[in-house]
Amino acid sequence: MLKPLKIINARLPGYSEQQQIIIDEQRFIKDILVNTSNSYANLPILDIEGDWLSLGGVDLQINGGLGLAFPDLRAKNISYLHKIATFLWENGVDAFLPTLVTTSVNNIHQSLSVIEDFMAIQASDPTKSAKILGAHLEGPFLNHEKRGAHPSQHLLTPSLETVQWILDRYANVVKIITLAPELDLTGEVIPYLRSLGIIVSLGHSQASVKEARQAFALGATMVTHAFNAMPPLHHRRPGLLGEAILQEGVYCGVIADGQHVSPLMINILLRASHYEQGVFLVSDALAPIGLEDGIYPWDNRQMEVKNGTARLADKTLAGTTLSLLVGAQNLVKWGVCEIEQAIALATEAPRKALGLKGLSIGQSANFLRWQTEKSGLNWQRLTINSDL
C-alpha cells in the first residue's frame, strides 16, 4: 500500500496563501492546510517550491481526436475512444464531453450508444485516461442563419417530439444540449430537458435579449462558444451574450485559440463576468487534434488544418486542433489574466459549470504542476511516487 504524503509550498487556484495538501494511501486529498501548519508532521514531504497545482482540465466541447470525429463513432471503433481518452490525459485533461455536431439522427444514436458502452467500461477501469462525463449535443436545434459549419440538411426545430426522437433511450448519456432558444416557440423544450438532468446551453442563435432572458428563466445555464455563432455585443442590441453576462449562475464557454475570439474581447468578457465566476475555457477541437496540419474530412466536405486552425473550403471557421490547456497558456501569454485565473478557467470553472467539485478534500490527487519558464506557462502531470 502507498504511504500518505504531504505536499508543501503549493499555490492553488482559489487560495490566497501557499498551502499544504495531505494525500492519503489511496491517493485522495485528505486535507488542505495553510503552509505554516505543523499538522501531519511525520509524513514524508514533497516540496513543489511555490509552483501552482491544479486538477486536470475538463473539456466540455471537443468534437473528436486523432482523426476520429465523434459523430462517426461505431461499435467497431470503440477502442479508438480509449486512444483519444489517453491522448487527452497526456495533454492534461481529466475529463471531457464528446461533442456531436449536427448530423443525422441515426449517426447521433449510433454515437451515443458507443459513448454509453465506453462510459460503462471506464467505470471499472483504473487506467490513467480522461473520463467521459457524458455527451454534448451541439445541435441539431440550431438557427440556420448561425449554423456556421453545421450542415443545414440536418437542422431541426426543437419541440418535445423532436427532442424525444433525438434522445431516444440515451437521455442518461447526454449531459449538455446546445440549442437556439428563439426556435422553441412553445417554451416547453428547456424545462423538459432540465427535468431529465440535461444542461441547456444557448448557441448558434439569433436570440434577442428578451428571448435569451426567457430561456435563462426556463432553466438554461450555459452559452456555447461565446461570441461565435451569435450576434456580436452591440451597444443598442446586446443580444444573447449581453444578457448571459448579467445572469448569475450562467456560464459562458470561450475558445482561446486566438482565431475564434480576439484576446481583447476575451478580456472584456472575463472582466464583465468576474473571471471564472461566469466563464470557462473549451477547446472546440476537431477530429484532427493530435495530427499534423493538412486536409481532413468533415462529414461529406473537407477542411484544411493550418497552424492549429481548421477552415472549410469556403474559409468558414470550423474549429481548432489545439488542446484545452493551450487556451490557458494563451491567456497568460496575451496578458489577458493572471496565472491563477487562467488555470482556473480550464480546470475549476468547467467543473463548477457542471455542478462538480473542484480541487478540494475527497478529490483524486491527479495534479498538474504549472511553472513559468522562458517559453511561457508550462505544465506537467505530477507523478507523486517518482517525485519522492
Short mmCIF file of C-alpha atoms in Angstrom, two decimals:
data_model
loop_
_atom_site.label_atom_id
_atom_site.label_comp_id
_atom_site.label_asym_id
_atom_site.label_seq_id
_atom_site.Cartn_x
_atom_site.Cartn_y
_atom_site.Cartn_z
CA MET A 1 0.00 0.00 0.00
CA LEU A 2 1.18 3.53 -0.76
CA LYS A 3 2.13 5.77 2.12
CA PRO A 4 0.39 9.06 2.99
CA LEU A 5 2.20 12.15 1.79
CA LYS A 6 2.38 15.87 2.49
CA ILE A 7 2.84 18.30 -0.41
CA ILE A 8 4.13 21.69 0.76
CA ASN A 9 4.63 25.16 -0.73
CA ALA A 10 1.80 24.72 -3.21
CA ARG A 11 -0.16 27.57 -4.74
CA LEU A 12 -3.73 26.57 -5.50
CA PRO A 13 -6.44 28.36 -7.52
CA GLY A 14 -8.85 29.99 -5.09
CA TYR A 15 -6.44 30.10 -2.13
CA SER A 16 -4.70 33.31 -1.08
CA GLU A 17 -1.66 31.69 0.54
CA GLN A 18 0.63 28.77 -0.16
CA GLN A 19 -0.88 25.51 1.06
CA GLN A 20 -0.06 22.03 2.24
CA ILE A 21 -2.00 19.14 0.73
CA ILE A 22 -2.30 15.84 2.60
CA ILE A 23 -2.64 12.80 0.35
CA ASP A 24 -3.91 9.51 1.79
CA GLU A 25 -2.94 5.91 0.96
CA GLN A 26 -5.43 5.70 -1.89
CA ARG A 27 -4.08 8.94 -3.38
CA PHE A 28 -7.08 11.08 -2.50
CA ILE A 29 -6.86 14.55 -0.96
CA LYS A 30 -7.30 14.12 2.79
CA ASP A 31 -6.72 17.71 3.91
CA ILE A 32 -5.69 21.17 2.69
CA LEU A 33 -3.90 23.38 5.21
CA VAL A 34 -2.06 26.70 5.22
CA ASN A 35 1.62 26.21 4.59
CA THR A 36 2.59 27.23 8.15
CA SER A 37 0.58 24.43 9.75
CA ASN A 38 2.51 21.87 11.81
CA SER A 39 -0.11 19.14 11.40
CA TYR A 40 0.83 15.75 9.93
CA ALA A 41 4.44 16.40 10.94
CA ASN A 42 5.61 12.80 10.49
CA LEU A 43 4.59 12.39 6.85
CA PRO A 44 7.10 12.31 4.00
CA ILE A 45 7.23 15.66 2.21
CA LEU A 46 7.12 16.69 -1.43
CA ASP A 47 8.14 20.35 -1.82
CA ILE A 48 6.92 21.93 -5.07
CA GLU A 49 8.64 25.21 -4.27
CA GLY A 50 5.81 27.65 -4.80
CA ASP A 51 4.59 26.28 -8.12
CA TRP A 52 0.89 26.16 -8.93
CA LEU A 53 -1.03 22.91 -8.54
CA SER A 54 -4.42 22.17 -10.07
CA LEU A 55 -6.61 19.31 -11.07
CA GLY A 56 -6.53 18.46 -14.76
CA GLY A 57 -8.68 20.23 -17.29
CA VAL A 58 -12.29 19.41 -18.12
CA ASP A 59 -13.21 19.96 -21.78
CA LEU A 60 -16.95 20.42 -22.26
CA GLN A 61 -16.73 20.83 -26.04
CA ILE A 62 -14.44 18.65 -28.10
CA ASN A 63 -15.53 17.15 -31.41
CA GLY A 64 -13.11 14.28 -31.89
CA GLY A 65 -9.47 13.34 -31.77
CA LEU A 66 -6.61 11.56 -33.57
CA GLY A 67 -8.59 11.67 -36.81
CA LEU A 68 -11.91 10.34 -35.50
CA ALA A 69 -14.94 12.65 -35.34
CA PHE A 70 -17.31 11.66 -32.56
CA PRO A 71 -20.38 11.54 -34.87
CA ASP A 72 -18.53 8.72 -36.67
CA LEU A 73 -18.29 6.53 -33.57
CA ARG A 74 -19.38 2.96 -34.16
CA ALA A 75 -19.11 -0.24 -32.15
CA LYS A 76 -16.18 -1.36 -34.32
CA ASN A 77 -14.05 1.66 -33.35
CA ILE A 78 -14.89 1.88 -29.64
CA SER A 79 -11.25 1.04 -28.85
CA TYR A 80 -10.28 4.28 -30.56
CA LEU A 81 -12.10 6.15 -27.81
CA HIS A 82 -9.57 4.75 -25.37
CA LYS A 83 -6.73 6.10 -27.53
CA ILE A 84 -8.39 9.53 -27.58
CA ALA A 85 -9.02 9.44 -23.82
CA THR A 86 -5.39 8.51 -23.22
CA PHE A 87 -4.20 11.26 -25.57
CA LEU A 88 -6.31 13.84 -23.74
CA TRP A 89 -4.98 12.64 -20.36
CA GLU A 90 -1.46 13.09 -21.67
CA ASN A 91 -2.49 16.62 -22.68
CA GLY A 92 -3.62 17.49 -19.16
CA VAL A 93 -7.34 16.75 -19.46
CA ASP A 94 -9.00 14.77 -16.67
CA ALA A 95 -12.46 14.55 -18.22
CA PHE A 96 -14.37 15.55 -21.34
CA LEU A 97 -17.71 15.56 -23.12
CA PRO A 98 -17.54 14.03 -26.61
CA THR A 99 -19.39 16.62 -28.67
CA LEU A 100 -21.65 15.60 -31.55
CA VAL A 101 -22.10 18.35 -34.09
CA THR A 102 -25.25 18.41 -36.21
CA THR A 103 -25.62 15.18 -38.13
CA SER A 104 -28.28 12.61 -38.97
CA VAL A 105 -30.40 11.20 -36.17
CA ASN A 106 -29.06 7.74 -36.98
CA ASN A 107 -25.49 8.96 -36.52
CA ILE A 108 -26.41 10.58 -33.22
CA HIS A 109 -27.96 7.37 -31.90
CA GLN A 110 -25.06 5.17 -33.00
CA SER A 111 -22.52 7.52 -31.44
CA LEU A 112 -24.44 7.82 -28.17
CA SER A 113 -24.65 4.03 -27.98
CA VAL A 114 -20.86 3.73 -28.23
CA ILE A 115 -20.31 6.51 -25.70
CA GLU A 116 -22.70 4.77 -23.30
CA ASP A 117 -20.80 1.49 -23.64
CA PHE A 118 -17.44 3.19 -23.18
CA MET A 119 -18.59 5.03 -20.06
CA ALA A 120 -19.54 1.65 -18.57
CA ILE A 121 -16.07 0.31 -19.41
CA GLN A 122 -14.37 3.33 -17.84
CA ALA A 123 -16.41 2.98 -14.64
CA SER A 124 -14.41 -0.14 -13.76
CA ASP A 125 -11.13 0.78 -15.47
CA PRO A 126 -8.39 2.35 -13.28
CA THR A 127 -6.23 3.23 -16.32
CA LYS A 128 -4.99 6.80 -16.41
CA SER A 129 -7.14 8.31 -19.14
CA ALA A 130 -9.56 11.21 -19.45
CA LYS A 131 -13.01 10.18 -18.26
CA ILE A 132 -16.13 10.73 -20.34
CA LEU A 133 -18.74 12.53 -18.24
CA GLY A 134 -21.46 12.31 -20.88
CA ALA A 135 -22.11 13.65 -24.35
CA HIS A 136 -22.62 17.20 -25.59
CA LEU A 137 -25.11 17.50 -28.45
CA GLU A 138 -24.20 20.67 -30.33
CA GLY A 139 -27.29 20.58 -32.47
CA PRO A 140 -29.41 19.81 -34.34
CA PHE A 141 -31.63 22.56 -32.83
CA LEU A 142 -29.63 25.47 -34.24
CA ASN A 143 -30.60 28.63 -36.09
CA HIS A 144 -29.95 28.20 -39.81
CA GLU A 145 -28.53 31.73 -40.07
CA LYS A 146 -25.93 30.97 -37.38
CA ARG A 147 -25.20 27.35 -38.26
CA GLY A 148 -21.53 28.03 -39.10
CA ALA A 149 -20.00 24.78 -40.33
CA HIS A 150 -23.01 22.67 -39.28
CA PRO A 151 -24.76 21.01 -42.27
CA SER A 152 -28.11 22.67 -42.89
CA GLN A 153 -29.87 19.50 -44.11
CA HIS A 154 -29.81 18.00 -40.59
CA LEU A 155 -31.01 21.04 -38.63
CA LEU A 156 -34.29 20.55 -36.78
CA THR A 157 -36.83 22.75 -35.00
CA PRO A 158 -36.94 21.99 -31.26
CA SER A 159 -40.16 20.54 -29.90
CA LEU A 160 -40.96 17.88 -27.34
CA GLU A 161 -41.47 15.38 -30.14
CA THR A 162 -38.18 16.10 -31.93
CA VAL A 163 -36.22 16.21 -28.66
CA GLN A 164 -37.62 12.83 -27.63
CA TRP A 165 -36.78 11.47 -31.08
CA ILE A 166 -33.20 12.70 -30.81
CA LEU A 167 -32.67 11.49 -27.24
CA ASP A 168 -34.39 8.15 -27.79
CA ARG A 169 -33.13 5.92 -24.92
CA TYR A 170 -29.94 7.94 -24.39
CA ALA A 171 -31.13 10.79 -22.16
CA ASN A 172 -28.91 9.44 -19.38
CA VAL A 173 -25.86 9.74 -21.66
CA VAL A 174 -26.44 13.34 -22.78
CA LYS A 175 -25.01 15.95 -20.41
CA ILE A 176 -25.40 19.16 -22.44
CA ILE A 177 -27.53 20.19 -25.41
CA THR A 178 -26.78 23.36 -27.35
CA LEU A 179 -29.86 24.96 -28.90
CA ALA A 180 -31.12 28.25 -30.30
CA PRO A 181 -33.88 29.29 -27.87
CA GLU A 182 -35.74 31.51 -30.34
CA LEU A 183 -36.71 28.37 -32.30
CA ASP A 184 -38.70 26.91 -29.38
CA LEU A 185 -41.97 28.78 -29.77
CA THR A 186 -43.78 26.75 -27.09
CA GLY A 187 -41.24 27.26 -24.29
CA GLU A 188 -41.55 23.57 -23.38
CA VAL A 189 -38.20 22.21 -24.51
CA ILE A 190 -35.82 23.73 -21.96
CA PRO A 191 -37.90 22.74 -18.88
CA TYR A 192 -38.27 19.24 -20.31
CA LEU A 193 -34.53 18.85 -20.83
CA ARG A 194 -33.84 20.18 -17.34
CA SER A 195 -36.30 17.64 -15.92
CA LEU A 196 -34.08 14.94 -17.44
CA GLY A 197 -30.98 16.41 -15.81
CA ILE A 198 -29.61 17.72 -19.12
CA ILE A 199 -27.85 21.12 -19.09
CA VAL A 200 -29.13 23.53 -21.73
CA SER A 201 -26.57 25.75 -23.42
CA LEU A 202 -27.63 28.55 -25.76
CA GLY A 203 -25.73 28.90 -29.00
CA HIS A 204 -25.78 29.09 -32.79
CA SER A 205 -28.53 31.57 -32.16
CA GLN A 206 -30.02 34.92 -33.17
CA ALA A 207 -31.79 35.31 -29.83
CA SER A 208 -32.68 38.78 -28.64
CA VAL A 209 -32.22 39.91 -25.06
CA LYS A 210 -35.87 39.09 -24.38
CA GLU A 211 -35.62 35.61 -25.88
CA ALA A 212 -32.37 34.88 -24.04
CA ARG A 213 -33.79 36.15 -20.75
CA GLN A 214 -36.79 33.87 -21.13
CA ALA A 215 -34.55 30.90 -21.89
CA PHE A 216 -32.45 31.53 -18.78
CA ALA A 217 -35.62 31.88 -16.72
CA LEU A 218 -36.75 28.49 -18.04
CA GLY A 219 -33.51 26.85 -16.92
CA ALA A 220 -30.73 27.36 -19.48
CA THR A 221 -27.39 27.82 -17.67
CA MET A 222 -24.71 27.94 -20.37
CA VAL A 223 -23.65 29.68 -23.56
CA THR A 224 -21.80 27.71 -26.23
CA HIS A 225 -18.53 29.28 -27.51
CA ALA A 226 -19.35 32.87 -26.53
CA PHE A 227 -19.10 35.42 -29.38
CA ASN A 228 -19.08 32.71 -32.03
CA ALA A 229 -22.27 31.83 -33.96
CA MET A 230 -24.31 34.59 -32.31
CA PRO A 231 -24.83 38.34 -32.80
CA PRO A 232 -21.95 40.47 -31.51
CA LEU A 233 -22.22 42.64 -28.44
CA HIS A 234 -23.93 45.70 -29.92
CA HIS A 235 -24.43 48.95 -28.00
CA ARG A 236 -28.17 49.04 -28.79
CA ARG A 237 -28.85 45.33 -29.29
CA PRO A 238 -26.74 43.43 -26.73
CA GLY A 239 -28.44 40.15 -27.61
CA LEU A 240 -27.85 36.69 -26.15
CA LEU A 241 -24.33 37.31 -24.89
CA GLY A 242 -25.17 40.65 -23.29
CA GLU A 243 -27.97 39.03 -21.31
CA ALA A 244 -25.83 36.00 -20.41
CA ILE A 245 -23.09 38.15 -18.88
CA LEU A 246 -25.57 39.70 -16.46
CA GLN A 247 -27.20 36.41 -15.46
CA GLU A 248 -25.93 34.99 -12.18
CA GLY A 249 -25.30 31.26 -12.46
CA VAL A 250 -24.87 31.29 -16.25
CA TYR A 251 -21.51 30.10 -17.62
CA CYS A 252 -20.08 31.08 -20.99
CA GLY A 253 -17.69 28.74 -22.77
CA VAL A 254 -14.98 30.51 -24.76
CA ILE A 255 -12.31 29.35 -27.20
CA ALA A 256 -8.91 30.95 -26.51
CA ASP A 257 -7.04 29.92 -29.64
CA GLY A 258 -6.53 33.46 -30.95
CA GLN A 259 -8.72 32.84 -34.01
CA HIS A 260 -12.26 32.40 -32.73
CA VAL A 261 -12.24 35.44 -30.44
CA SER A 262 -9.91 38.42 -30.12
CA PRO A 263 -7.89 38.37 -26.89
CA LEU A 264 -9.24 41.87 -26.20
CA MET A 265 -12.84 40.60 -26.33
CA ILE A 266 -11.96 37.67 -24.08
CA ASN A 267 -10.51 40.18 -21.63
CA ILE A 268 -13.73 42.20 -21.73
CA LEU A 269 -15.81 39.05 -21.19
CA LEU A 270 -13.67 37.93 -18.26
CA ARG A 271 -13.79 41.32 -16.57
CA ALA A 272 -17.55 41.57 -17.05
CA SER A 273 -18.09 38.03 -15.77
CA HIS A 274 -15.71 38.26 -12.78
CA TYR A 275 -13.33 35.77 -14.40
CA GLU A 276 -14.02 32.12 -13.54
CA GLN A 277 -17.33 33.03 -11.88
CA GLY A 278 -19.07 33.01 -15.27
CA VAL A 279 -16.61 31.80 -17.92
CA PHE A 280 -14.84 28.54 -18.70
CA LEU A 281 -12.47 27.51 -21.47
CA VAL A 282 -13.28 24.92 -24.12
CA SER A 283 -11.07 23.62 -26.88
CA ASP A 284 -13.79 23.07 -29.52
CA ALA A 285 -11.10 20.84 -31.01
CA LEU A 286 -11.92 18.86 -34.13
CA ALA A 287 -11.03 15.29 -35.10
CA PRO A 288 -7.51 16.11 -36.38
CA ILE A 289 -6.32 17.20 -32.92
CA GLY A 290 -3.15 15.22 -32.31
CA LEU A 291 -2.39 15.01 -36.04
CA GLU A 292 -0.29 17.17 -38.35
CA ASP A 293 -1.69 20.06 -40.38
CA GLY A 294 -3.31 19.01 -43.64
CA ILE A 295 -6.60 18.27 -45.41
CA TYR A 296 -9.13 16.20 -43.45
CA PRO A 297 -12.76 15.11 -43.94
CA TRP A 298 -15.63 17.00 -42.30
CA ASP A 299 -18.84 14.95 -42.85
CA ASN A 300 -19.09 14.92 -46.67
CA ARG A 301 -16.87 18.01 -47.01
CA GLN A 302 -13.23 18.76 -46.40
CA MET A 303 -11.42 21.13 -44.08
CA GLU A 304 -7.89 22.41 -44.07
CA VAL A 305 -5.96 22.47 -40.81
CA LYS A 306 -3.19 25.05 -40.74
CA ASN A 307 -1.32 26.17 -37.64
CA GLY A 308 -3.97 24.61 -35.44
CA THR A 309 -6.97 26.28 -37.14
CA ALA A 310 -9.48 24.37 -39.27
CA ARG A 311 -11.46 26.01 -42.08
CA LEU A 312 -13.83 24.68 -44.74
CA ALA A 313 -13.13 25.23 -48.43
CA ASP A 314 -15.15 28.48 -48.35
CA LYS A 315 -12.94 29.69 -45.44
CA THR A 316 -15.70 29.20 -42.85
CA LEU A 317 -14.06 28.73 -39.45
CA ALA A 318 -14.76 25.13 -38.45
CA GLY A 319 -12.73 24.85 -35.26
CA THR A 320 -9.27 24.27 -33.90
CA THR A 321 -6.86 21.43 -33.26
CA LEU A 322 -5.29 22.99 -30.17
CA SER A 323 -5.82 21.30 -26.81
CA LEU A 324 -7.68 22.84 -23.88
CA LEU A 325 -4.66 23.85 -21.81
CA VAL A 326 -3.17 25.78 -24.73
CA GLY A 327 -6.03 28.22 -24.13
CA ALA A 328 -4.89 28.77 -20.55
CA GLN A 329 -1.32 29.26 -21.72
CA ASN A 330 -2.52 31.74 -24.35
CA LEU A 331 -4.38 33.85 -21.81
CA VAL A 332 -1.17 34.31 -19.82
CA LYS A 333 0.93 34.90 -22.93
CA TRP A 334 -1.51 37.57 -24.13
CA GLY A 335 -1.58 39.26 -20.72
CA VAL A 336 -5.34 38.77 -20.51
CA CYS A 337 -5.29 37.42 -16.96
CA GLU A 338 -3.03 36.17 -14.18
CA ILE A 339 -1.76 32.60 -13.99
CA GLU A 340 -4.20 31.62 -11.25
CA GLN A 341 -7.19 32.78 -13.25
CA ALA A 342 -6.01 31.14 -16.46
CA ILE A 343 -5.52 27.80 -14.69
CA ALA A 344 -8.92 28.04 -13.02
CA LEU A 345 -10.68 28.77 -16.32
CA ALA A 346 -9.56 25.39 -17.69
CA THR A 347 -9.78 23.30 -14.52
CA GLU A 348 -12.07 24.74 -11.85
CA ALA A 349 -14.63 26.71 -13.88
CA PRO A 350 -15.76 23.83 -16.15
CA ARG A 351 -16.36 21.72 -13.06
CA LYS A 352 -18.43 24.49 -11.48
CA ALA A 353 -20.44 24.85 -14.67
CA LEU A 354 -21.32 21.14 -14.44
CA GLY A 355 -22.03 21.34 -10.71
CA LEU A 356 -18.95 19.26 -9.85
CA LYS A 357 -16.45 19.79 -7.04
CA GLY A 358 -13.15 21.43 -7.85
CA LEU A 359 -9.85 21.00 -6.05
CA SER A 360 -10.97 20.02 -2.56
CA ILE A 361 -10.88 17.33 0.12
CA GLY A 362 -12.01 13.97 -1.23
CA GLN A 363 -10.84 14.50 -4.80
CA SER A 364 -8.33 12.22 -6.52
CA ALA A 365 -4.82 13.65 -6.27
CA ASN A 366 -4.29 13.82 -10.03
CA PHE A 367 -2.43 17.11 -10.15
CA LEU A 368 -0.94 19.31 -12.80
CA ARG A 369 2.16 21.26 -11.78
CA TRP A 370 2.41 24.64 -13.50
CA GLN A 371 5.67 26.52 -13.91
CA THR A 372 6.63 29.79 -15.57
CA GLU A 373 9.57 29.38 -17.92
CA LYS A 374 11.15 31.41 -20.71
CA SER A 375 8.82 29.72 -23.18
CA GLY A 376 5.79 30.76 -21.13
CA LEU A 377 3.44 28.96 -18.76
CA ASN A 378 4.03 25.20 -18.86
CA TRP A 379 2.60 22.23 -17.01
CA GLN A 380 3.32 18.58 -16.33
CA ARG A 381 1.48 15.76 -14.64
CA LEU A 382 2.67 15.47 -11.04
CA THR A 383 3.68 11.83 -10.65
CA ILE A 384 3.87 11.66 -6.88
CA ASN A 385 5.70 8.36 -6.47
CA SER A 386 8.56 9.16 -8.83
CA ASP A 387 8.96 12.62 -7.32
CA LEU A 388 9.82 11.26 -3.87
#
